[in-house]
Short mmCIF file of C-alpha atoms in Angstrom, two decimals:
data_model
loop_
_atom_site.label_atom_id
_atom_site.label_comp_id
_atom_site.label_asym_id
_atom_site.label_seq_id
_atom_site.Cartn_x
_atom_site.Cartn_y
_atom_site.Cartn_z
CA MET A 1 63.91 71.80 102.98
CA ARG A 2 65.62 71.54 106.38
CA ALA A 3 65.28 67.75 106.35
CA ASN A 4 66.77 67.55 102.86
CA ARG A 5 69.63 69.83 103.88
CA LEU A 6 70.29 67.67 106.95
CA TRP A 7 70.46 64.51 104.85
CA SER A 8 72.73 66.27 102.35
CA TRP A 9 75.19 67.27 105.07
CA LEU A 10 75.00 63.77 106.51
CA PHE A 11 75.97 62.17 103.21
CA ILE A 12 78.74 64.73 102.72
CA ALA A 13 80.10 63.92 106.19
CA LEU A 14 79.98 60.18 105.46
CA GLY A 15 81.85 60.75 102.19
CA ILE A 16 84.52 62.80 103.96
CA VAL A 17 84.95 60.11 106.61
CA TYR A 18 85.11 57.38 103.95
CA PHE A 19 87.96 59.13 102.14
CA ALA A 20 89.72 60.65 105.15
CA LEU A 21 90.03 57.58 107.39
CA PRO A 22 92.40 55.65 105.06
CA LEU A 23 94.54 58.77 104.67
CA ILE A 24 94.67 59.31 108.43
CA GLY A 25 95.50 55.63 109.00
CA THR A 26 98.29 55.73 106.41
CA LEU A 27 99.69 58.93 107.92
CA GLU A 28 99.59 57.52 111.44
CA PHE A 29 101.36 54.31 110.35
CA SER A 30 104.06 56.24 108.47
CA LEU A 31 105.02 58.04 111.71
CA LYS A 32 105.75 54.83 113.65
CA LEU A 33 109.20 53.97 112.32
CA ARG A 34 110.71 54.85 115.70
CA ARG A 35 109.35 52.50 118.34
CA GLY A 36 107.32 54.06 121.12
CA ALA A 37 107.14 57.51 119.55
CA TYR A 38 105.92 59.35 116.50
CA SER A 39 108.66 60.64 114.21
CA LEU A 40 109.37 61.76 110.67
CA ASP A 41 112.18 59.26 110.22
CA ALA A 42 110.41 57.44 107.39
CA TYR A 43 109.94 60.72 105.53
CA TRP A 44 113.56 61.76 105.95
CA ALA A 45 114.67 58.33 104.74
CA VAL A 46 112.51 58.61 101.63
CA LEU A 47 113.35 62.22 100.82
CA GLY A 48 117.05 61.53 101.27
CA ASP A 49 117.02 58.61 98.87
CA PRO A 50 118.52 59.65 95.49
CA ARG A 51 116.28 57.09 93.74
CA PHE A 52 113.19 58.87 95.06
CA GLN A 53 114.33 62.20 93.64
CA GLN A 54 115.26 60.63 90.30
CA THR A 55 112.10 58.56 89.83
CA PHE A 56 109.71 61.24 91.06
CA MET A 57 111.16 63.93 88.79
CA TYR A 58 111.13 61.50 85.87
CA SER A 59 107.44 60.71 86.40
CA VAL A 60 106.56 64.39 86.83
CA LEU A 61 108.24 65.26 83.52
CA MET A 62 106.53 62.32 81.83
CA ALA A 63 103.19 63.44 83.28
CA LEU A 64 103.63 66.98 81.96
CA ALA A 65 104.60 65.70 78.50
CA THR A 66 101.60 63.35 78.54
CA ILE A 67 99.24 66.18 79.46
CA VAL A 68 100.54 68.41 76.65
CA VAL A 69 100.29 65.68 74.01
CA GLY A 70 96.89 64.55 75.33
CA VAL A 71 95.46 68.08 75.15
CA LEU A 72 96.84 68.63 71.63
CA LEU A 73 95.30 65.32 70.54
CA VAL A 74 91.96 65.34 72.34
CA VAL A 75 90.78 68.96 72.18
CA PRO A 76 90.87 69.31 68.35
CA THR A 77 89.44 65.81 67.92
CA ALA A 78 86.54 66.29 70.34
CA TYR A 79 85.86 69.76 68.92
CA TRP A 80 85.79 68.54 65.31
CA VAL A 81 83.59 65.55 66.14
CA ARG A 82 81.11 67.75 67.98
CA LEU A 83 81.09 70.44 65.27
CA LYS A 84 81.28 68.50 61.99
CA LEU A 85 80.89 64.78 62.73
CA PRO A 86 78.20 64.31 65.39
CA ARG A 87 77.34 60.86 64.03
CA TRP A 88 80.85 59.70 64.90
CA ARG A 89 80.41 60.42 68.61
CA PRO A 90 79.33 56.86 69.56
CA PHE A 91 82.30 55.47 67.62
CA MET A 92 84.71 57.89 69.33
CA GLU A 93 83.29 57.05 72.75
CA PHE A 94 83.79 53.35 72.02
CA ILE A 95 87.39 53.92 70.89
CA THR A 96 88.25 56.00 73.95
CA LEU A 97 86.80 53.32 76.24
CA LEU A 98 89.11 50.60 74.91
CA PRO A 99 92.04 51.47 77.25
CA LEU A 100 89.72 50.64 80.17
CA VAL A 101 88.98 47.21 78.67
CA ILE A 102 92.40 46.20 77.33
CA PRO A 103 94.91 45.59 80.16
CA PRO A 104 98.04 47.78 80.10
CA ILE A 105 100.23 44.68 79.98
CA VAL A 106 98.67 43.77 76.61
CA ILE A 107 99.30 47.28 75.28
CA VAL A 108 102.93 47.39 76.41
CA PHE A 109 103.68 43.93 74.98
CA GLY A 110 102.22 45.14 71.69
CA TYR A 111 104.53 48.17 71.84
CA ILE A 112 107.55 45.97 72.51
CA ARG A 113 106.60 43.69 69.64
CA LEU A 114 106.08 46.54 67.16
CA TYR A 115 108.90 48.88 68.18
CA ASN A 116 111.76 46.60 69.26
CA THR A 117 115.26 46.92 67.88
CA SER A 118 114.55 44.59 64.95
CA SER A 119 111.36 46.37 63.81
CA TRP A 120 110.82 49.10 61.22
CA LEU A 121 110.79 51.77 63.97
CA PRO A 122 113.22 50.68 66.73
CA LEU A 123 112.09 53.04 69.50
CA THR A 124 113.21 50.69 72.28
CA GLY A 125 116.79 50.85 70.97
CA SER A 126 117.48 54.13 72.80
CA ALA A 127 116.48 55.78 76.07
CA MET A 128 114.85 58.72 74.29
CA GLY A 129 112.86 56.44 72.01
CA THR A 130 111.68 54.34 74.96
CA ASN A 131 110.67 57.50 76.83
CA ILE A 132 108.62 58.63 73.82
CA LEU A 133 107.01 55.21 73.57
CA LEU A 134 106.17 55.25 77.29
CA MET A 135 104.72 58.74 77.01
CA PHE A 136 102.40 57.69 74.19
CA GLY A 137 101.42 54.67 76.27
CA TYR A 138 100.43 57.03 79.07
CA VAL A 139 98.43 59.10 76.58
CA VAL A 140 96.48 55.97 75.68
CA LEU A 141 95.84 55.10 79.34
CA ALA A 142 94.61 58.62 80.11
CA LEU A 143 92.53 58.92 76.92
CA PRO A 144 89.18 57.85 78.46
CA TYR A 145 89.45 60.46 81.21
CA MET A 146 90.83 63.30 79.12
CA TYR A 147 88.35 62.78 76.27
CA ARG A 148 85.32 62.65 78.54
CA ALA A 149 86.43 65.69 80.51
CA VAL A 150 86.91 67.73 77.32
CA ASP A 151 83.69 66.41 75.73
CA THR A 152 81.74 67.40 78.84
CA GLY A 153 83.24 70.89 78.66
CA LEU A 154 82.29 71.19 74.99
CA ARG A 155 78.71 70.20 75.76
CA ALA A 156 78.43 73.15 78.13
CA ILE A 157 79.17 75.73 75.40
CA ASP A 158 77.61 76.54 72.02
CA VAL A 159 80.44 75.34 69.80
CA ALA A 160 78.72 76.16 66.50
CA THR A 161 77.84 79.75 67.44
CA LEU A 162 81.32 80.47 68.82
CA THR A 163 82.92 79.06 65.68
CA GLU A 164 80.69 81.07 63.34
CA ALA A 165 81.32 84.26 65.33
CA ALA A 166 85.08 83.72 65.22
CA GLN A 167 85.02 82.95 61.49
CA SER A 168 82.97 86.08 60.82
CA LEU A 169 85.82 88.06 62.40
CA GLY A 170 88.37 86.38 60.15
CA ALA A 171 89.80 83.82 62.59
CA GLY A 172 91.37 80.63 61.26
CA TRP A 173 91.03 77.16 62.75
CA VAL A 174 94.18 77.44 64.88
CA THR A 175 93.03 80.77 66.28
CA ILE A 176 89.55 79.40 66.97
CA LEU A 177 90.94 76.44 68.87
CA SER A 178 93.59 78.33 70.85
CA ARG A 179 91.76 81.60 71.59
CA VAL A 180 88.07 80.66 71.57
CA ILE A 181 87.49 76.97 72.30
CA LEU A 182 90.38 76.17 74.65
CA PRO A 183 89.72 79.07 77.09
CA ASN A 184 86.06 78.04 77.31
CA VAL A 185 86.91 74.43 78.20
CA ALA A 186 89.93 75.26 80.38
CA VAL A 187 88.28 73.89 83.53
CA ALA A 188 87.46 70.61 81.78
CA VAL A 189 91.01 70.36 80.40
CA LEU A 190 92.40 71.01 83.87
CA SER A 191 90.22 68.23 85.28
CA GLY A 192 91.53 65.81 82.65
CA ALA A 193 95.08 66.99 83.32
CA PHE A 194 94.81 66.18 87.04
CA LEU A 195 93.51 62.70 86.28
CA THR A 196 96.31 62.18 83.75
CA PHE A 197 98.90 63.29 86.30
CA ALA A 198 97.56 60.85 88.88
CA ILE A 199 97.61 57.97 86.37
CA VAL A 200 101.20 58.64 85.28
CA ILE A 201 102.54 59.04 88.81
CA GLY A 202 101.13 55.72 90.00
CA GLU A 203 101.48 53.63 86.81
CA PHE A 204 103.63 50.51 87.22
CA VAL A 205 103.16 47.97 84.40
CA MET A 206 104.32 49.97 81.39
CA ALA A 207 107.24 51.62 83.16
CA ALA A 208 108.45 48.33 84.63
CA LEU A 209 108.25 46.34 81.38
CA LEU A 210 109.96 49.12 79.43
CA SER A 211 112.63 49.39 82.16
CA ARG A 212 112.20 53.10 82.80
CA PRO A 213 113.13 54.78 86.12
CA ALA A 214 109.56 55.82 86.99
CA PHE A 215 107.97 56.44 90.37
CA GLY A 216 105.53 53.50 90.22
CA PRO A 217 108.22 50.77 90.02
CA TYR A 218 110.20 52.55 92.73
CA MET A 219 107.20 52.48 95.08
CA GLN A 220 106.66 48.79 94.36
CA LEU A 221 110.33 47.98 95.00
CA LEU A 222 110.33 49.93 98.24
CA GLY A 223 107.09 48.31 99.35
CA ALA A 224 108.54 44.84 98.82
CA ASN A 225 111.47 45.52 101.16
CA ARG A 226 110.31 48.02 103.79
CA ALA A 227 107.20 48.73 105.84
CA TYR A 228 106.99 52.38 106.89
CA GLU A 229 108.67 54.17 103.97
CA PRO A 230 106.00 53.11 101.42
CA ALA A 231 103.33 54.60 103.67
CA ALA A 232 105.30 57.83 103.79
CA LEU A 233 105.58 57.81 99.98
CA ALA A 234 101.85 57.21 99.60
#
C-alpha cells in the first residue's frame, strides 16, 4: 500500500510539473519587456489597449450565450435518448464526434455559403445575424465536449426512476428537466460549460473568417507584431 501510494504521488508530481513548467516559463518571459529587470509593463500595455477590452468582453458574452444554448440543446437531447431511445445512442455519439473530424474552416465556409446576403436566410448581412451565426458555430465546436459531459452525468443517476417518481407527483416534462434532471447533472453541465468557455475564448478560424471582433483573432494579430504582450495575454 505504501509503495502504491508513493508511485501515485510520484505520478501526480510529474503531472503537476508537466503542466506547470510551460505556465511558469510563459509568465517569466512576459515579465521581461524591460531589459535587465522584471516588470509588469507588458501587462499594463495589454490591459490598457481598448482592443483587448473590446475583444475579450465580446468573446466572454459569446461564450456565455454558447453555454446557454448548448445546455438547452444537449441536456434535453441526451436525457430523451437515454430515457426513450437507447438504441440511438451510438448514432448520437457519432453525430457529436463529427465536429472533431470536420475542420472548423470547412464548417465556417459552409455557413458563409448557406447564409450569405444572397441566400434564403442572409444572416451575414448584419452584425447581429453574424453574431448569431458565430454563436451557433461555437455550439457545434463545443458539442462533443458538452454532450459527453452531460451523458456521463446522466449515466451516474437513475433517470428512469427519477422520471417516474416526478411523474407520479404530477410533474410535467419541463418541470422534470429543470427541477429534477438538471440539478442532478449540474456538475457535469458545469464541466461542459468550462470546456465550452475555453473553446470560445481561444477560437480563431470562425471569428476571423466571419470578421467578428473576437479575442482569438486579436491574440493572433498581437502575436504577429509583438513578443512579450502575447505571453502576457496567454
